[in-house]
Coordinates of C-alpha atoms in Angstrom, one line a residue:
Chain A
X21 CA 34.0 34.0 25.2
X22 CA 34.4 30.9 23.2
X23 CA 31.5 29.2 24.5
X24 CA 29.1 32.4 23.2
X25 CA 30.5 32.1 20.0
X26 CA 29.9 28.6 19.8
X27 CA 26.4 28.4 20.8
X28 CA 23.8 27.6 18.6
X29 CA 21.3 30.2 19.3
X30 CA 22.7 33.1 17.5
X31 CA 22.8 31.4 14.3
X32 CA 19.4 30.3 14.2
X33 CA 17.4 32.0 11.1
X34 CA 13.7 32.1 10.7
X35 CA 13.6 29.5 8.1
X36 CA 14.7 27.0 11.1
X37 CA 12.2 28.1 13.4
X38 CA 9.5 27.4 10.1
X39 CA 11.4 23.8 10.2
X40 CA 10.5 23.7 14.0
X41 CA 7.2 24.2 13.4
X42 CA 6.0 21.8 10.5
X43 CA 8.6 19.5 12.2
X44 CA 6.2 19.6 15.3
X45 CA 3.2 19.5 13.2
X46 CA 4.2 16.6 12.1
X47 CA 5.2 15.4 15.4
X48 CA 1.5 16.5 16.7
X49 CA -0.2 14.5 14.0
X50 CA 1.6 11.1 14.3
X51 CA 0.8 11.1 18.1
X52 CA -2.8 12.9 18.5
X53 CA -4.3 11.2 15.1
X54 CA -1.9 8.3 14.6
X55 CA -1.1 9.4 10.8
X56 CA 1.6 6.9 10.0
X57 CA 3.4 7.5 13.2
X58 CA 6.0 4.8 12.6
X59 CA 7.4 7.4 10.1
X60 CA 5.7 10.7 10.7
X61 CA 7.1 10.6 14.4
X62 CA 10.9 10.3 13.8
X63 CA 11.1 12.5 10.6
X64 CA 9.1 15.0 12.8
X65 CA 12.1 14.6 15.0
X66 CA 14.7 14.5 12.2
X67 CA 13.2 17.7 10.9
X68 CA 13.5 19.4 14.3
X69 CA 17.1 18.0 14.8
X70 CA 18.7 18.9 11.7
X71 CA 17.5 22.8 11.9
X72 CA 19.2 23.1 14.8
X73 CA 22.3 25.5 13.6
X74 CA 26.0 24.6 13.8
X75 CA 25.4 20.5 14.9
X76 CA 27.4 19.4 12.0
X77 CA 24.7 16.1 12.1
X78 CA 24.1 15.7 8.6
X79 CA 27.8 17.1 7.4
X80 CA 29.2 14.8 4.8
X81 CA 31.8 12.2 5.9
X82 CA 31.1 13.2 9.1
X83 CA 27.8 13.6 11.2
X84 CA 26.0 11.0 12.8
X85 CA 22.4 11.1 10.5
X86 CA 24.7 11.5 7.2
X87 CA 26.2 8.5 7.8
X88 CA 22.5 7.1 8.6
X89 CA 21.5 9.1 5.8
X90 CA 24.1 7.9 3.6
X91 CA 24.7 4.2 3.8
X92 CA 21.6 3.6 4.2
X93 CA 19.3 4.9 2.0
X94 CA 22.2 6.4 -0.8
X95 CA 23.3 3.1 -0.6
X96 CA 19.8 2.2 -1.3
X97 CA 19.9 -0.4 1.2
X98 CA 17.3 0.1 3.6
X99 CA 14.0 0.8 0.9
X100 CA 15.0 -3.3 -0.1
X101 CA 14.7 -4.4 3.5
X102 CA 11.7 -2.8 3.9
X103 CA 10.3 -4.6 0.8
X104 CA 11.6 -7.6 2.2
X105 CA 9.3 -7.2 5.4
X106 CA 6.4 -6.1 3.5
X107 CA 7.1 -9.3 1.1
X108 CA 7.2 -11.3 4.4
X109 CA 3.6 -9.6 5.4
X110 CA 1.8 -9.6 2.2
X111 CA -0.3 -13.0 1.4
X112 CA -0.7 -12.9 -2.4
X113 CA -3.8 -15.5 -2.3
X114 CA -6.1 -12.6 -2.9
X115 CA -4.7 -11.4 -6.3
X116 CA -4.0 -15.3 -6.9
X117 CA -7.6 -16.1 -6.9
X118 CA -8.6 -13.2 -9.0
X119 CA -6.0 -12.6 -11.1
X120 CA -7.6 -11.0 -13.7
X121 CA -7.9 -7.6 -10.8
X122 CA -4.3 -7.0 -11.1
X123 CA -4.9 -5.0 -14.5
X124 CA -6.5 -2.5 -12.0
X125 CA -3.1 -2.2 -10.0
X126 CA -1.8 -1.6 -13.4
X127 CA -4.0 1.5 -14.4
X128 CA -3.7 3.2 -11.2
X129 CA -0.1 4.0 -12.5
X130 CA -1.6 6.1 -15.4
X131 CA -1.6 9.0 -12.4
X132 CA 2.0 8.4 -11.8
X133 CA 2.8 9.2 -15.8
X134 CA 0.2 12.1 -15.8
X135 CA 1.3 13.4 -12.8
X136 CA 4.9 13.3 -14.4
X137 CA 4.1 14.6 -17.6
X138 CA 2.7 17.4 -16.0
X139 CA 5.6 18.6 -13.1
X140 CA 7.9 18.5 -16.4
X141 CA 5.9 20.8 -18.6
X142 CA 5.9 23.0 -15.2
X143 CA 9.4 23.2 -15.5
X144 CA 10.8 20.5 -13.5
X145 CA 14.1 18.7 -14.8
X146 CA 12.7 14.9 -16.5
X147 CA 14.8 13.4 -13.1
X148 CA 12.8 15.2 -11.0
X149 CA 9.0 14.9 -12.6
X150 CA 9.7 11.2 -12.2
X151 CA 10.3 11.4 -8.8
X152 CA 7.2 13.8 -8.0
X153 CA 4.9 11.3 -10.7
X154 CA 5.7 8.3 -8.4
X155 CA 4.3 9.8 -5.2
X156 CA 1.2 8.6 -7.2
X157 CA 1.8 5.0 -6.5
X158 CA 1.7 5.4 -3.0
X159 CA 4.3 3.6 -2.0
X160 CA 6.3 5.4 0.7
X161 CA 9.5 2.7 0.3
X162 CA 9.5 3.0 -4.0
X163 CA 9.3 6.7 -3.5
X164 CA 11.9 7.3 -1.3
X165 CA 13.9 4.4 -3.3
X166 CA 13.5 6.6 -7.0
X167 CA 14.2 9.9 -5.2
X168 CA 17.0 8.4 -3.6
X169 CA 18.6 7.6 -7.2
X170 CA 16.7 10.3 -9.4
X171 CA 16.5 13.4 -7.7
X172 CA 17.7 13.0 -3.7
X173 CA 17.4 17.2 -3.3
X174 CA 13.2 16.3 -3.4
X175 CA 13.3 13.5 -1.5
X176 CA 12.3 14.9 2.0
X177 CA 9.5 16.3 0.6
X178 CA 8.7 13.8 -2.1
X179 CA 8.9 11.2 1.5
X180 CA 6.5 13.5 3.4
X181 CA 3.7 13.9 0.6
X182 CA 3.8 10.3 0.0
X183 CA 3.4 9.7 3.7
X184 CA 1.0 12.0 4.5
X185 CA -1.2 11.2 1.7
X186 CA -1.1 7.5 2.5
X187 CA -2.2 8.9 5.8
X188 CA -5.0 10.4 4.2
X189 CA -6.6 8.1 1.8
X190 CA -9.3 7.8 3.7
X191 CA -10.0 11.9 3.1
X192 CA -9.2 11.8 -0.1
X193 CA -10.5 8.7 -2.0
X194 CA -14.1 8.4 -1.3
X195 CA -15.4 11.3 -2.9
X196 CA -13.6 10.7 -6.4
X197 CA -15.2 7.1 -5.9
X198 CA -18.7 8.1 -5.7
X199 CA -18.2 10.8 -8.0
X200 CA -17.0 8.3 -10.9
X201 CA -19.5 5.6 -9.8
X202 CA -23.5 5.3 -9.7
X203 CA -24.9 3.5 -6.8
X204 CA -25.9 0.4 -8.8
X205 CA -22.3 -0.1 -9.4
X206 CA -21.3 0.3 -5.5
X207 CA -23.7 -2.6 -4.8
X208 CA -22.6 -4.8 -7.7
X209 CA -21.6 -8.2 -5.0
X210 CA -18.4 -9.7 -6.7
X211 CA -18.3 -13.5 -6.9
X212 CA -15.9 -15.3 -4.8
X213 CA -12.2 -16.5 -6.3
X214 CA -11.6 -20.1 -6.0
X215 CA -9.5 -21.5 -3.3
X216 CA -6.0 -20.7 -3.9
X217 CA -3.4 -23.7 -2.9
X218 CA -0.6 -23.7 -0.9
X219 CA 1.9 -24.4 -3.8
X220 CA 0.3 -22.0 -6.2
X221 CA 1.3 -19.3 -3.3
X222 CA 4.7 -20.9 -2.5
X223 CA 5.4 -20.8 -6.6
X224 CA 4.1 -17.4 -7.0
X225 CA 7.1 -15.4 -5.5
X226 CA 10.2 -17.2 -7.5
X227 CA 8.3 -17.2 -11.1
X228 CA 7.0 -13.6 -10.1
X229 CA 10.6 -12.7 -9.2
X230 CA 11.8 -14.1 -12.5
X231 CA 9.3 -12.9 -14.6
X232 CA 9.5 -8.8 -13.7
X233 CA 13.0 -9.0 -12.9
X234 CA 13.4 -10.5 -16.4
X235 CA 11.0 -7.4 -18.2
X236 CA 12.5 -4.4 -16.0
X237 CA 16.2 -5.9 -14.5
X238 CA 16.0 -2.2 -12.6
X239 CA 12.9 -3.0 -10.2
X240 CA 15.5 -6.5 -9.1
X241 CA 16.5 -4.6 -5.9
X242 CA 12.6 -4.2 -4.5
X243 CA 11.3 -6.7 -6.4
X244 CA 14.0 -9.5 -5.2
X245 CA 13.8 -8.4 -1.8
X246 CA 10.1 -8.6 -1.7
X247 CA 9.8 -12.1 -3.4
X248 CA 12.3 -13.1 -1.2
X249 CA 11.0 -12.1 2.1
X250 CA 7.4 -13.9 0.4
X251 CA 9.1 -17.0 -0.3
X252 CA 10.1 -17.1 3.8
X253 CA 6.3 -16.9 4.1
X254 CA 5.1 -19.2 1.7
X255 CA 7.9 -21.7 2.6
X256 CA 6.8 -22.4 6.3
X257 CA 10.2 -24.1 6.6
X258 CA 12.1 -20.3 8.1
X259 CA 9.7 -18.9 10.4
X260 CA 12.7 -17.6 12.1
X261 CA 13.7 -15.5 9.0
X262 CA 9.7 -14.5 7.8
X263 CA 9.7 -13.6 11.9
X264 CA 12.4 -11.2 11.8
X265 CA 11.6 -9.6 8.4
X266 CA 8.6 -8.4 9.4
X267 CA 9.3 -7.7 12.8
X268 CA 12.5 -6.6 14.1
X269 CA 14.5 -6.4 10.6
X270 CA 11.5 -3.7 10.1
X271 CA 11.5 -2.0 13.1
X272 CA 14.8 -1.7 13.0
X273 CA 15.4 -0.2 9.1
X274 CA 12.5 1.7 9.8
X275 CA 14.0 3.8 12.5
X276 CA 16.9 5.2 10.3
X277 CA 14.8 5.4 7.3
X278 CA 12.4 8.2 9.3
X279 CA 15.2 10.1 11.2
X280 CA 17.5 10.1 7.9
X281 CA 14.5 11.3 5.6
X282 CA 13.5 13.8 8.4
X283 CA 17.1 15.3 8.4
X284 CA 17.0 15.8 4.7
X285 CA 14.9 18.6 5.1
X286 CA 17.0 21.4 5.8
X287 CA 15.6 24.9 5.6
X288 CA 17.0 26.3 2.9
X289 CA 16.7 22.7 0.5
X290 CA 12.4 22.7 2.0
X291 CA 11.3 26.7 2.0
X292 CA 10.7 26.8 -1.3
X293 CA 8.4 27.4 -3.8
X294 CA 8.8 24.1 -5.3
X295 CA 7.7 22.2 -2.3
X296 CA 4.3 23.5 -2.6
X297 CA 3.9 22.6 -6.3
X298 CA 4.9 18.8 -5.3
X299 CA 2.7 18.2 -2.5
X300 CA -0.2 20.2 -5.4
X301 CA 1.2 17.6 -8.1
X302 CA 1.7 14.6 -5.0
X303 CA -2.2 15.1 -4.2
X304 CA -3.1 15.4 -7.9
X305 CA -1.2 12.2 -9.1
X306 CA -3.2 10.2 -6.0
X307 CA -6.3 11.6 -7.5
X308 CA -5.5 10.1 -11.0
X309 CA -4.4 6.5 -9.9
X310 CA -7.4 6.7 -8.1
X311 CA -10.1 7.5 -10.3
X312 CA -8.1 5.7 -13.5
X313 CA -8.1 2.3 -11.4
X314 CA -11.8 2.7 -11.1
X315 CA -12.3 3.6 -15.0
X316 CA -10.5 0.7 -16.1
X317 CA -13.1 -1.8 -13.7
X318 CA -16.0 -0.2 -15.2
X319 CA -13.8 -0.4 -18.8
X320 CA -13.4 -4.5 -17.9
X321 CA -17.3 -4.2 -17.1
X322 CA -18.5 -4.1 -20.0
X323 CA -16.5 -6.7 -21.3
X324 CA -16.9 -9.6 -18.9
X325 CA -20.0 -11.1 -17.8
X326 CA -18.8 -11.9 -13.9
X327 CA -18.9 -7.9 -13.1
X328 CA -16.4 -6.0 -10.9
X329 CA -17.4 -3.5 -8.7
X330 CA -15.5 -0.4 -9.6
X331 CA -14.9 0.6 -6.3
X332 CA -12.2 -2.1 -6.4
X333 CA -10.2 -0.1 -8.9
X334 CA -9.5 2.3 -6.6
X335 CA -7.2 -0.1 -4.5
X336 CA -4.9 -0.1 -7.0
X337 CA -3.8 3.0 -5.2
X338 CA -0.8 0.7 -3.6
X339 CA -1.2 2.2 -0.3
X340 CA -1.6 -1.4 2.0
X341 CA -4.0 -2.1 3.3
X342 CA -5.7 1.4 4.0
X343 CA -7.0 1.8 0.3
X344 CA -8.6 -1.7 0.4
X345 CA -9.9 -0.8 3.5
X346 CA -11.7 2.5 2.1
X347 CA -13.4 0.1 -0.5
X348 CA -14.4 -1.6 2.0
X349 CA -16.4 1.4 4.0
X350 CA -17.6 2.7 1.0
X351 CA -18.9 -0.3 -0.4
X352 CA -20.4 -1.0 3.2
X353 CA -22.1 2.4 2.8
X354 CA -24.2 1.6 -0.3
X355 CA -24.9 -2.2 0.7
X356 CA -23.6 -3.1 4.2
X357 CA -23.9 -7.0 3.2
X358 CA -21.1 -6.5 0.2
X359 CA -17.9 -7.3 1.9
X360 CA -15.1 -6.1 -0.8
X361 CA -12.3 -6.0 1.1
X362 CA -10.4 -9.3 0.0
X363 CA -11.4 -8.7 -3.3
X364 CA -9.8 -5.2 -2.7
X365 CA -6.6 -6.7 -1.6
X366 CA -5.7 -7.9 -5.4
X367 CA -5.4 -4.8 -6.8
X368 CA -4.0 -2.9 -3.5
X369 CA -0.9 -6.0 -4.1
X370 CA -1.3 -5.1 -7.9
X371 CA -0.4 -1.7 -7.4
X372 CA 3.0 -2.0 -4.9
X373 CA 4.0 -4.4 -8.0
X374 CA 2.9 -1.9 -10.4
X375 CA 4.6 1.1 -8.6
X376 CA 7.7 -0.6 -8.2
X377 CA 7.5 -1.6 -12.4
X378 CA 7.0 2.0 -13.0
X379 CA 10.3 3.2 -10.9
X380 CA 12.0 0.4 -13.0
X381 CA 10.8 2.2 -16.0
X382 CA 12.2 5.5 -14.9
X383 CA 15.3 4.4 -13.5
X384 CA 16.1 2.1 -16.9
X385 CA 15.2 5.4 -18.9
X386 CA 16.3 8.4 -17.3
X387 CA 19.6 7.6 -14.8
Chain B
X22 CA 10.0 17.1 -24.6
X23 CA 10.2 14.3 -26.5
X24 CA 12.0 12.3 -23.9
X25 CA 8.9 13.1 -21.5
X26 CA 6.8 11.7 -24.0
X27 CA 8.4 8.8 -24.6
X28 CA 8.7 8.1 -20.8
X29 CA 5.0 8.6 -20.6
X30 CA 4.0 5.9 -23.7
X31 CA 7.0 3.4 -22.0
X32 CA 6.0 4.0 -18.9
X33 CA 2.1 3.3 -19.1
X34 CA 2.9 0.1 -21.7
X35 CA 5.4 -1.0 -19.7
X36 CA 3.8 -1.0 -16.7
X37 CA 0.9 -3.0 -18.4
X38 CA 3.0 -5.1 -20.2
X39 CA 4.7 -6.4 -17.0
X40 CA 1.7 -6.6 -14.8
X41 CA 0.0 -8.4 -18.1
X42 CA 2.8 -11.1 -17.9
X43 CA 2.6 -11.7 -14.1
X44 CA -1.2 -12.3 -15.4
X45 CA 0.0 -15.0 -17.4
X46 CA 2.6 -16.2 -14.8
X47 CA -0.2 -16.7 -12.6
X48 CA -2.4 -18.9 -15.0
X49 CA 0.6 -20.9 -15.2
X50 CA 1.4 -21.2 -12.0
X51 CA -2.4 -22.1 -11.4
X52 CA -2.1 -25.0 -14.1
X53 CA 1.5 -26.4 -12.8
X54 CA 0.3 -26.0 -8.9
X55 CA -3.5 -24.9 -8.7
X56 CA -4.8 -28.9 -8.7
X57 CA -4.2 -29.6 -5.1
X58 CA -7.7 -28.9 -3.6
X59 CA -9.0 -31.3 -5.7
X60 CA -6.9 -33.9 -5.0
X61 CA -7.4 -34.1 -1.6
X62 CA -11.4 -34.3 -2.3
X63 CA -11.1 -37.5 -4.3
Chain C
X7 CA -36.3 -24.3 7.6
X8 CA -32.8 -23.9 8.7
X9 CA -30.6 -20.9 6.6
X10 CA -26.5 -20.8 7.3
X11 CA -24.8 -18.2 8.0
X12 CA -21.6 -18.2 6.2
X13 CA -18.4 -16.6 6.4
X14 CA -18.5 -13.2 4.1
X15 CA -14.8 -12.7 4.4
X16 CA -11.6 -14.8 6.1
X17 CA -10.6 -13.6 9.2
X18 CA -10.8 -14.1 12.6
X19 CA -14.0 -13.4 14.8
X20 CA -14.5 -10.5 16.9
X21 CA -17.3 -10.4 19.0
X22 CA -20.3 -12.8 19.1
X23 CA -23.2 -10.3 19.2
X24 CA -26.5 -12.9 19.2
X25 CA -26.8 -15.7 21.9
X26 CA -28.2 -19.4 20.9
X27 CA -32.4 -19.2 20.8
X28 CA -32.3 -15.6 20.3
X29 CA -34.9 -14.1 18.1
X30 CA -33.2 -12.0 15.1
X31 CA -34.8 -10.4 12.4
X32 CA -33.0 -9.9 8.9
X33 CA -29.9 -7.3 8.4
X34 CA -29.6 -7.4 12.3
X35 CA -25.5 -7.8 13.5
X36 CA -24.8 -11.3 14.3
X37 CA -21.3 -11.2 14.8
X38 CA -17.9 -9.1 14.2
X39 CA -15.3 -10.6 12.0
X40 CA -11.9 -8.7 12.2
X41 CA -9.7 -8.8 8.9
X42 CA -6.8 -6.6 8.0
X43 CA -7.6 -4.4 11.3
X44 CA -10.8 -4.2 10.1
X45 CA -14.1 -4.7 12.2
X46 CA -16.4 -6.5 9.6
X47 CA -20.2 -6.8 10.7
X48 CA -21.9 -9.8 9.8
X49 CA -26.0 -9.8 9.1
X50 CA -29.0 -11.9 9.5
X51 CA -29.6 -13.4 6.1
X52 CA -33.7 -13.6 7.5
X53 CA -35.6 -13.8 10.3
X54 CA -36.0 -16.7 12.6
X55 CA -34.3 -17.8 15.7
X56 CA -30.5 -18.9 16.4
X57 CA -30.7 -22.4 16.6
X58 CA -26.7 -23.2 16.5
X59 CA -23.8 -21.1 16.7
X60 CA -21.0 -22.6 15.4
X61 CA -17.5 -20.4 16.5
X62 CA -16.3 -18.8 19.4
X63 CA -14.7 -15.3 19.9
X64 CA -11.0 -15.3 18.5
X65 CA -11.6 -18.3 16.2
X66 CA -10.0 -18.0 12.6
X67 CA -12.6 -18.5 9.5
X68 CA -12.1 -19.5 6.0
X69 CA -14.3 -18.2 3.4
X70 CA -17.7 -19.7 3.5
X71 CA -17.9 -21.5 6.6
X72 CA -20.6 -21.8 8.6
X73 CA -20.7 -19.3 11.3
X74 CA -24.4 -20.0 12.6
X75 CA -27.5 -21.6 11.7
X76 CA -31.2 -19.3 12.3
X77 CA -34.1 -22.1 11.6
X78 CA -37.4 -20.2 10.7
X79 CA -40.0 -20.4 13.1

């Protein structure tokens, strides 16, 4: 019978009923412990979905998620619009007032070119350590933006590391911060920025856009998206636009972006023994930015008289705002009157610029 | 391996090199824009 | 002598957790202030008594305002 032959079941193999599974897992996690859910949840699904034998879904030229799949994030359209939300949500004053923190955003890269370094000696092509190095950063959109162009085979599982991670700062950044720091240094109280104005913050995004697009011309699509959706902010004259950036324009983007991602992970492109070694080298190069952030603080230390607490350099770690928010807790932990998390919030910023510099780099060097 | 070194030196300047001018941009920006607070105390 | 309370970080206030005469001793929670989905306890600078308290729950704060005043007794 036609139907029989057509059905599904018979040509499931066990490598889609793994899928299933970590698909679900990831399903389970997003709802029962909320880790990143707005993505977690529909690549959960996507995974599920596209293990699923004979559905044709992600078929070039043809299936429903390829086309997702394809126009928007081969197309590289929807990583921009999601840096023109977060450019709509971020408020720069923080990294205004202290500008001197964004060299911390800067040194949390260093994992990103270790981390590189190292998945190339293992034997992964230059395109492909790139893309594994910038899970470092942190930065689920810049990640899924460079795999996108350098290495789109690694992508699902260059997406999920970066996710998941993000998810799990929390876990994994306080113990390298109290191992690399004394307790003195956690209770070191940070003096206050100055107030920044509302010009300086309404300037910032246009000469910002200039200036980086004008050093690296390959970061202009995140970089000019994000500017842009800032200079809705700062403007207070489209609250119509800055509205729907970072709500519905989001929202919207950020449902494809999960289900496409999730769908890229086929069995036979995730089961293998290359997976592992990126979510090792993913973990590793979070490790790095983390603990090279805080280095360079105690570095500036002992050159500057108005001390930062090293904690601080951890944040550089771009993930927003859960790695300022760890600063904050641990600092809390050693003095609960130090409040760090604003002062946090420059190098967190520091670091989405920074990442986004560092794809640049790659991108200008090895397409 | 050479081009994975030279990534690695361009990358790491680069990045400092770019965030090191936004440094600058802000300083500026603070001189061309940063004066309004104290305007309004006068 | 009368200490203020300021504002440790902008944001916009949680919870009031101290009532106007109340006696508080130093480090105790005063208030909650919520910034970047983040509960942020506020604490007695000293001891003394709440003389004034100067916000309300859901009010937004700027850095260094003055939150509440505890006069020594």
């Amino acid at each position: 019978m036609v139907f029989f032959d057509n059905m599904g079941l018979l040509a499931v193999t066990p490598g889609m009923v793994l899928m299933w599974v970590i698909g679900l897992l990831l399903v389970y996690l997003a709802i029962t412990r909320q880790y990143e859910p707005l993505l977690l949840l529909p690549i959960g699904f996507g995974i599920i979905i596209t293990n699923l034998p004979l559905t044709y879904l992600m078929e070039p030229g043809e299936g429903l998620i390829w086309r997702f799949y394809h126009y928007g994030i081969e197309w590289e359209i929807i990583p921009p619009l999601i840096f023109l939300g977060l450019g709509a949500l971020t408020d720069f004053g923080a990294l205004l007032a202290q500008p001197r923190l964004i060299f911390l955003g800067a040194a949390a890269q260093v994992g990103v070119y270790v981390t590189f370094f190292i998945a190339y000696a293992m034997g992964f092509s230059l395109q492909e350590a790139a893309t594994i190095g910038i899970i470092g950063g942190a930065d689920g959109p810049t990640t899924i933006y460079l795999a996108a162009k350098l290495a789109p085979q690694l992508l699902g599982a260059c997406a999920v590391a970066a996710y998941s991670y993000m998810a799990l700062v929390p876990v994994i950044m306080p113990p390298i911060m109290k191992l690399l720091t004394t307790d003195a240094e956690r209770k070191i109280r940070m003096e206050k920025g100055r107030k920044v104005t509302p010009r300086e913050k309404l300037f910032f995004p246009i000469f910002a856009a200039m200036v980086i697009i004008l050093l690296v011309p390959a970061s202009a699509p995140l970089i000019a998206m994000f500017m842009l959706g800032n200079l809705f902010r700062e403007s207070k004259v489209v609250e119509r636009l800055n509205e729907v950036a970072q709500n519905s324009l989001m929202n919207v983007v950020t449902i494809f972006l999960g289900i496409s991602i999730g769908a890229t992970m086929n069995a036979e492109n995730f089961l293998r023994k290359e997976v592992i070694f990126i979510f090792v080298l993913g973990l590793f190069a979070f490790m790095i930015s983390t603990a090279s952030g805080i280095l360079l603080a105690k570095l500036m230390n002992l050159f500057t008289r108005n001390k930062i607490n090293p904690l601080v350099g951890a944040a550089g770690v771009s993930a927003v705002p859960m790695a300022a928010r760890v600063v904050q807790k641990v600092g809390a932990a050693a003095d609960k009157k130090n409040y760090l998390l604003m002062f946090a919030m420059g190098p967190n910023i520091a670091g989405v610029i920074g990442t986004v510099i560092a794809a640049g780099i790659f991108i200008s060097i090895l397409k | 391996m050479q081009v994975a070194f030279d990534v690695f030196i361009n990358g790491i300047s680069g990045v400092f090199v770019g965030l090191g001018v936004l440094y600058v941009a802000i300083k500026l920006n603070k001189l061309l824009a940063g004066r309004e607070v104290v305007k309004k105390e006068q | 002598m009368a200490t203020e309370v300021l504002v440790p970080l902008a944001g916009s206030i949680w919870e009031v957790l101290v009532e106007v005469g109340e006696q508080v001793e130093e480090d105790d929670e005063l208030l909650v202030i919520e910034a970047l989905k983040m509960e942020n306890l506020v604490y007695a600078p000293c001891d003394g008594k709440v003389s004034e308290i100067k916000v309300k729950k859901g009010d937004v704060v700027e850095d260094d305002d003055v939150l509440m005043i505890i006069e020594d007794a």
